Amino acid sequence: MRLITSYSQLLLRRFSGSLEGDALRCVDCIEQGARRMQQLLTDLLTYAQISADDGADHDCVDLNLVFQKALQNCKSAIEDTKAHVTSEELPTVYGRETHFVELFQNLIGNAVKYSGKEYAPRVHVSAASTDGVWRIAVADNGIGIAPEHHRKIFGAFKRLHGKEIAGTGMGLAICQRVIERYGGQIWVESQVNQGATFYCTLPLTKSVTPLSAAPLPAAETISIGLGL
Ligand code: ADP
């Protein structure tokens, strides 16, 4: 995929002057398709790696640092949209740092991506210790999600948008996989046009739940960029 992307970009850069009309559009489609497929492969690899993690060398992870790393990874989207992303003091949890960076960058990235055009995105990350677990919340002022979609958006390849908003439909599936890995739960509270708050719970103490192999939907149900 990387090769196809590179060569189609090369074609577009070097020969766009001698390509015209349909030929140009074809190369452009190849380049975009390959880029989407590359992102999908990266997401699938991340998902598989979380599932395969055996818990060796897990350690204490400061979620304040995780938040900073996630911000770095979402930097261009945050700058492009002039998003205001804040956080309260976050706890230290036990696990693998990259898992929590994936979790935060997907939730913050979505909060910025699905912000709508009316207001600059505002995203706030907070944490509270309740009923013997940490409850982390990522709240936004975006387009919101109708209650009938609250559960299914966590499924692999489930999207509520078409190609007009880029995505593979794997972000929330990755978040769910991370949270299940640590025996927690993830859910969303939202109404259309009233923003969304994603909640997840993580244990206060060391505890890692082994995962069984995660079944993915059959290949024919996979649709990139299509609705649910
Ligand atoms: P992707 O963003 O690649 O489509 P995700 O798995 O991250 O996939 O999200 C699944 C769907 O959930 C998105 O297509 C979007 O419709 C919806 N969604 C996720 N986060 C938000 C949010 N913060 N506000 C509104 N809708 C959201």
CSV table of C-alpha atoms and ligand atoms in Angstrom, one decimal:
chain,number,residue,atom,x,y,z
A,1,MET,CA,0.0,0.0,0.0
A,2,ARG,CA,2.9,2.3,0.8
A,3,LEU,CA,4.4,1.6,-2.6
A,4,ILE,CA,1.1,2.3,-4.4
A,5,THR,CA,0.6,5.5,-2.5
A,6,SER,CA,4.2,6.7,-3.1
A,7,TYR,CA,4.1,5.9,-6.9
A,8,SER,CA,0.7,7.4,-7.4
A,9,GLN,CA,1.9,10.6,-5.5
A,10,LEU,CA,5.0,10.6,-7.7
A,11,LEU,CA,2.8,10.4,-10.9
A,12,LEU,CA,0.7,13.2,-9.6
A,13,ARG,CA,3.7,15.4,-8.7
A,14,ARG,CA,5.9,14.7,-11.7
A,15,PHE,CA,3.5,14.1,-14.5
A,16,SER,CA,0.3,16.1,-13.7
A,17,GLY,CA,1.3,18.4,-16.5
A,18,SER,CA,1.1,15.6,-19.1
A,19,LEU,CA,-1.9,13.8,-17.6
A,20,GLU,CA,-5.3,15.3,-18.2
A,21,GLY,CA,-9.0,14.8,-17.5
A,22,ASP,CA,-9.9,11.1,-16.7
A,23,ALA,CA,-6.3,10.0,-16.4
A,24,LEU,CA,-5.6,12.6,-13.7
A,25,ARG,CA,-8.8,11.6,-11.9
A,26,CYS,CA,-7.9,7.9,-12.1
A,27,VAL,CA,-4.5,8.4,-10.5
A,28,ASP,CA,-6.0,10.7,-7.9
A,29,CYS,CA,-8.6,7.9,-7.0
A,30,ILE,CA,-5.8,5.3,-6.8
A,31,GLU,CA,-3.8,7.6,-4.5
A,32,GLN,CA,-6.8,8.3,-2.2
A,33,GLY,CA,-7.9,4.6,-2.1
A,34,ALA,CA,-4.4,3.4,-1.3
A,35,ARG,CA,-4.1,6.0,1.5
A,36,ARG,CA,-7.5,4.9,3.0
A,37,MET,CA,-6.4,1.2,2.8
A,38,GLN,CA,-3.1,2.0,4.4
A,39,GLN,CA,-4.9,3.7,7.3
A,40,LEU,CA,-7.2,0.7,7.6
A,41,LEU,CA,-4.3,-1.7,7.8
A,42,THR,CA,-2.6,0.4,10.4
A,43,ASP,CA,-5.8,0.4,12.5
A,44,LEU,CA,-6.3,-3.4,12.1
A,45,LEU,CA,-2.7,-3.9,13.2
A,46,THR,CA,-3.2,-1.8,16.3
A,47,TYR,CA,-6.4,-3.7,17.1
A,48,ALA,CA,-4.7,-7.0,16.7
A,49,GLN,CA,-1.7,-6.0,18.7
A,50,ILE,CA,-3.9,-4.9,21.7
A,51,SER,CA,-5.6,-8.3,21.5
A,52,ALA,CA,-2.3,-10.2,21.4
A,53,ASP,CA,-0.7,-8.2,24.3
A,54,ASP,CA,0.2,-10.7,27.0
A,55,GLY,CA,0.6,-8.2,29.7
A,56,ALA,CA,4.4,-8.6,30.0
A,57,ASP,CA,6.2,-5.4,31.1
A,58,HIS,CA,3.1,-3.5,31.9
A,59,ASP,CA,3.8,-0.7,34.3
A,60,CYS,CA,2.4,2.4,36.0
A,61,VAL,CA,1.2,4.9,33.4
A,62,ASP,CA,0.7,8.6,34.1
A,63,LEU,CA,-2.4,9.6,32.2
A,64,ASN,CA,-1.3,13.3,32.3
A,65,LEU,CA,1.6,12.3,30.1
A,66,VAL,CA,-0.6,10.1,27.9
A,67,PHE,CA,-2.9,13.2,27.4
A,68,GLN,CA,0.1,15.3,26.3
A,69,LYS,CA,1.2,12.6,23.8
A,70,ALA,CA,-2.3,12.2,22.4
A,71,LEU,CA,-2.4,16.0,21.9
A,72,GLN,CA,0.8,15.8,20.0
A,73,ASN,CA,-0.6,13.1,17.7
A,74,CYS,CA,-3.7,15.1,17.1
A,75,LYS,CA,-1.8,18.4,16.7
A,76,SER,CA,-2.6,19.1,13.0
A,77,ALA,CA,-6.4,18.5,13.5
A,78,ILE,CA,-6.4,20.6,16.7
A,79,GLU,CA,-4.5,23.5,14.9
A,80,ASP,CA,-6.7,23.3,11.7
A,81,THR,CA,-9.9,23.5,13.7
A,82,LYS,CA,-8.6,25.9,16.4
A,83,ALA,CA,-9.9,23.3,19.0
A,84,HIS,CA,-9.6,24.1,22.7
A,85,VAL,CA,-8.6,20.8,24.4
A,86,THR,CA,-8.2,20.8,28.2
A,87,SER,CA,-7.7,18.3,30.9
A,88,GLU,CA,-8.0,18.1,34.7
A,89,GLU,CA,-5.5,16.3,36.9
A,90,LEU,CA,-5.6,12.7,35.6
A,91,PRO,CA,-4.6,9.5,37.6
A,92,THR,CA,-1.9,7.0,37.2
A,93,VAL,CA,-3.1,3.6,36.0
A,94,TYR,CA,-1.5,0.3,35.3
A,95,GLY,CA,-0.9,-1.1,31.8
A,96,ARG,CA,0.9,-0.3,28.6
A,97,GLU,CA,1.3,3.4,27.7
A,98,THR,CA,0.7,2.9,24.0
A,99,HIS,CA,-2.7,1.4,24.7
A,100,PHE,CA,-3.8,4.5,26.6
A,101,VAL,CA,-2.3,6.9,24.0
A,102,GLU,CA,-4.4,5.1,21.4
A,103,LEU,CA,-7.5,5.5,23.6
A,104,PHE,CA,-7.0,9.2,24.2
A,105,GLN,CA,-6.0,10.1,20.7
A,106,ASN,CA,-9.0,8.3,19.2
A,107,LEU,CA,-11.5,9.9,21.6
A,108,ILE,CA,-9.9,13.4,21.3
A,109,GLY,CA,-9.4,13.0,17.6
A,110,ASN,CA,-13.1,12.1,17.2
A,111,ALA,CA,-14.2,14.9,19.4
A,112,VAL,CA,-12.4,17.4,17.1
A,113,LYS,CA,-13.4,15.6,13.9
A,114,TYR,CA,-17.1,15.4,14.7
A,115,SER,CA,-17.3,19.0,16.0
A,116,GLY,CA,-19.6,20.4,13.3
A,117,LYS,CA,-18.9,23.8,11.7
A,118,GLU,CA,-20.8,26.1,14.0
A,119,TYR,CA,-18.4,26.4,17.0
A,120,ALA,CA,-14.7,25.9,17.5
A,121,PRO,CA,-14.4,22.4,19.1
A,122,ARG,CA,-14.1,22.3,22.9
A,123,VAL,CA,-12.9,19.1,24.4
A,124,HIS,CA,-12.4,18.4,28.1
A,125,VAL,CA,-10.9,15.3,29.7
A,126,SER,CA,-11.6,14.6,33.3
A,127,ALA,CA,-11.3,11.7,35.8
A,128,ALA,CA,-13.1,10.7,39.0
A,129,SER,CA,-12.7,7.8,41.3
A,130,THR,CA,-16.1,6.2,41.8
A,131,ASP,CA,-17.4,2.8,42.9
A,132,GLY,CA,-13.8,1.4,43.1
A,133,VAL,CA,-12.7,2.4,39.6
A,134,TRP,CA,-11.4,5.4,37.7
A,135,ARG,CA,-14.0,6.9,35.5
A,136,ILE,CA,-12.4,8.9,32.6
A,137,ALA,CA,-14.6,11.3,30.6
A,138,VAL,CA,-13.9,12.9,27.3
A,139,ALA,CA,-16.6,15.6,26.6
A,140,ASP,CA,-17.1,17.6,23.5
A,141,ASN,CA,-19.5,20.2,22.1
A,142,GLY,CA,-19.8,18.6,18.7
A,143,ILE,CA,-22.6,17.2,16.5
A,144,GLY,CA,-23.6,14.5,19.0
A,145,ILE,CA,-24.9,11.0,18.4
A,146,ALA,CA,-28.5,9.8,18.3
A,147,PRO,CA,-29.2,7.3,21.2
A,148,GLU,CA,-30.1,4.5,18.8
A,149,HIS,CA,-26.4,4.5,17.6
A,150,HIS,CA,-24.8,4.6,21.0
A,151,ARG,CA,-24.0,0.9,21.2
A,152,LYS,CA,-23.2,0.0,17.6
A,153,ILE,CA,-20.6,2.8,17.0
A,154,PHE,CA,-18.2,0.7,19.1
A,155,GLY,CA,-18.3,-2.2,16.6
A,156,ALA,CA,-15.5,-2.6,14.1
A,157,PHE,CA,-16.1,-0.8,10.8
A,158,LYS,CA,-19.2,0.9,12.0
A,159,ARG,CA,-19.5,4.5,10.9
A,160,LEU,CA,-22.3,7.0,10.8
A,161,HIS,CA,-20.7,9.0,8.0
A,162,GLY,CA,-19.6,8.5,4.4
A,163,LYS,CA,-16.5,9.7,2.6
A,164,GLU,CA,-17.2,13.3,3.4
A,165,ILE,CA,-15.6,12.7,6.8
A,166,ALA,CA,-12.4,10.5,6.6
A,167,GLY,CA,-12.3,7.4,8.8
A,168,THR,CA,-12.0,3.7,8.9
A,169,GLY,CA,-14.6,2.9,11.6
A,170,MET,CA,-11.9,1.3,13.7
A,171,GLY,CA,-11.2,4.1,16.2
A,172,LEU,CA,-13.9,3.3,18.8
A,173,ALA,CA,-13.4,-0.5,18.3
A,174,ILE,CA,-9.8,0.1,19.3
A,175,CYS,CA,-10.9,2.1,22.3
A,176,GLN,CA,-13.3,-0.6,23.4
A,177,ARG,CA,-10.5,-3.2,22.9
A,178,VAL,CA,-8.1,-1.2,25.1
A,179,ILE,CA,-10.7,-0.8,27.9
A,180,GLU,CA,-11.8,-4.4,27.8
A,181,ARG,CA,-8.1,-5.4,28.0
A,182,TYR,CA,-8.1,-3.8,31.5
A,183,GLY,CA,-11.5,-5.1,32.6
A,184,GLY,CA,-13.3,-1.8,32.2
A,185,GLN,CA,-16.3,-0.5,30.3
A,186,ILE,CA,-16.8,2.2,27.7
A,187,TRP,CA,-20.0,4.0,26.7
A,188,VAL,CA,-21.2,7.3,25.3
A,189,GLU,CA,-23.9,9.7,26.5
A,190,SER,CA,-25.1,12.1,23.8
A,191,GLN,CA,-28.0,13.6,21.9
A,192,VAL,CA,-27.9,14.9,18.4
A,193,ASN,CA,-26.4,18.5,18.3
A,194,GLN,CA,-25.7,18.5,22.0
A,195,GLY,CA,-22.2,17.2,22.1
A,196,ALA,CA,-21.0,13.8,23.3
A,197,THR,CA,-19.3,12.5,26.4
A,198,PHE,CA,-17.4,9.2,26.2
A,199,TYR,CA,-16.9,7.5,29.5
A,200,CYS,CA,-14.6,4.6,30.3
A,201,THR,CA,-13.6,2.9,33.5
A,202,LEU,CA,-10.2,1.6,34.5
A,203,PRO,CA,-9.2,-0.3,37.6
A,204,LEU,CA,-7.7,1.5,40.6
A,205,THR,CA,-5.4,-1.4,41.2
A,206,LYS,CA,-3.3,-3.7,39.1
A,207,SER,CA,-5.5,-6.0,37.2
A,208,VAL,CA,-5.4,-7.1,33.6
A,209,THR,CA,-8.0,-9.2,32.0
A,210,PRO,CA,-6.8,-11.7,29.4
A,211,LEU,CA,-8.6,-11.3,26.1
A,212,SER,CA,-10.0,-14.1,24.1
A,213,ALA,CA,-9.3,-13.7,20.3
A,214,ALA,CA,-11.5,-10.9,19.1
A,215,PRO,CA,-13.8,-11.9,16.2
A,216,LEU,CA,-13.9,-9.4,13.4
A,217,PRO,CA,-16.8,-9.1,11.0
A,218,ALA,CA,-16.6,-11.3,7.9
A,219,ALA,CA,-14.7,-9.6,5.1
A,220,GLU,CA,-17.8,-9.0,2.9
A,221,THR,CA,-19.4,-6.8,5.6
A,222,ILE,CA,-16.4,-4.5,5.7
A,223,SER,CA,-17.2,-1.2,4.0
A,224,ILE,CA,-14.8,1.7,4.2
A,225,GLY,CA,-16.4,5.1,4.2
A,226,LEU,CA,-20.0,3.8,4.0
A,227,GLY,CA,-22.8,4.3,6.6
A,228,LEU,CA,-24.0,1.7,9.1
B,1,ADP,P1,-14.4,6.8,12.3
B,1,ADP,O1,-14.2,8.1,13.1
B,1,ADP,O2,-13.2,6.3,11.6
B,1,ADP,O3,-15.6,6.8,11.5
B,1,ADP,P2,-14.8,5.5,14.9
B,1,ADP,O4,-14.9,4.1,15.3
B,1,ADP,O5,-13.8,6.4,15.6
B,1,ADP,O6,-14.7,5.6,13.4
B,1,ADP,O7,-16.3,6.2,15.2
B,1,ADP,C1,-17.4,5.5,14.7
B,1,ADP,C2,-18.5,6.5,14.4
B,1,ADP,O8,-19.0,7.1,15.7
B,1,ADP,C3,-18.0,7.7,13.6
B,1,ADP,O9,-18.2,7.4,12.2
B,1,ADP,C4,-19.0,8.8,14.1
B,1,ADP,O10,-20.2,8.8,13.3
B,1,ADP,C5,-19.3,8.5,15.5
B,1,ADP,N1,-18.6,9.3,16.5
B,1,ADP,C6,-17.4,8.9,17.1
B,1,ADP,N2,-17.0,9.9,18.0
B,1,ADP,C7,-17.9,10.9,17.9
B,1,ADP,C8,-18.1,12.2,18.5
B,1,ADP,N3,-17.2,12.6,19.5
B,1,ADP,N4,-19.2,12.9,18.2
B,1,ADP,C9,-20.1,12.5,17.2
B,1,ADP,N5,-20.0,11.3,16.6
B,1,ADP,C10,-18.9,10.5,16.9
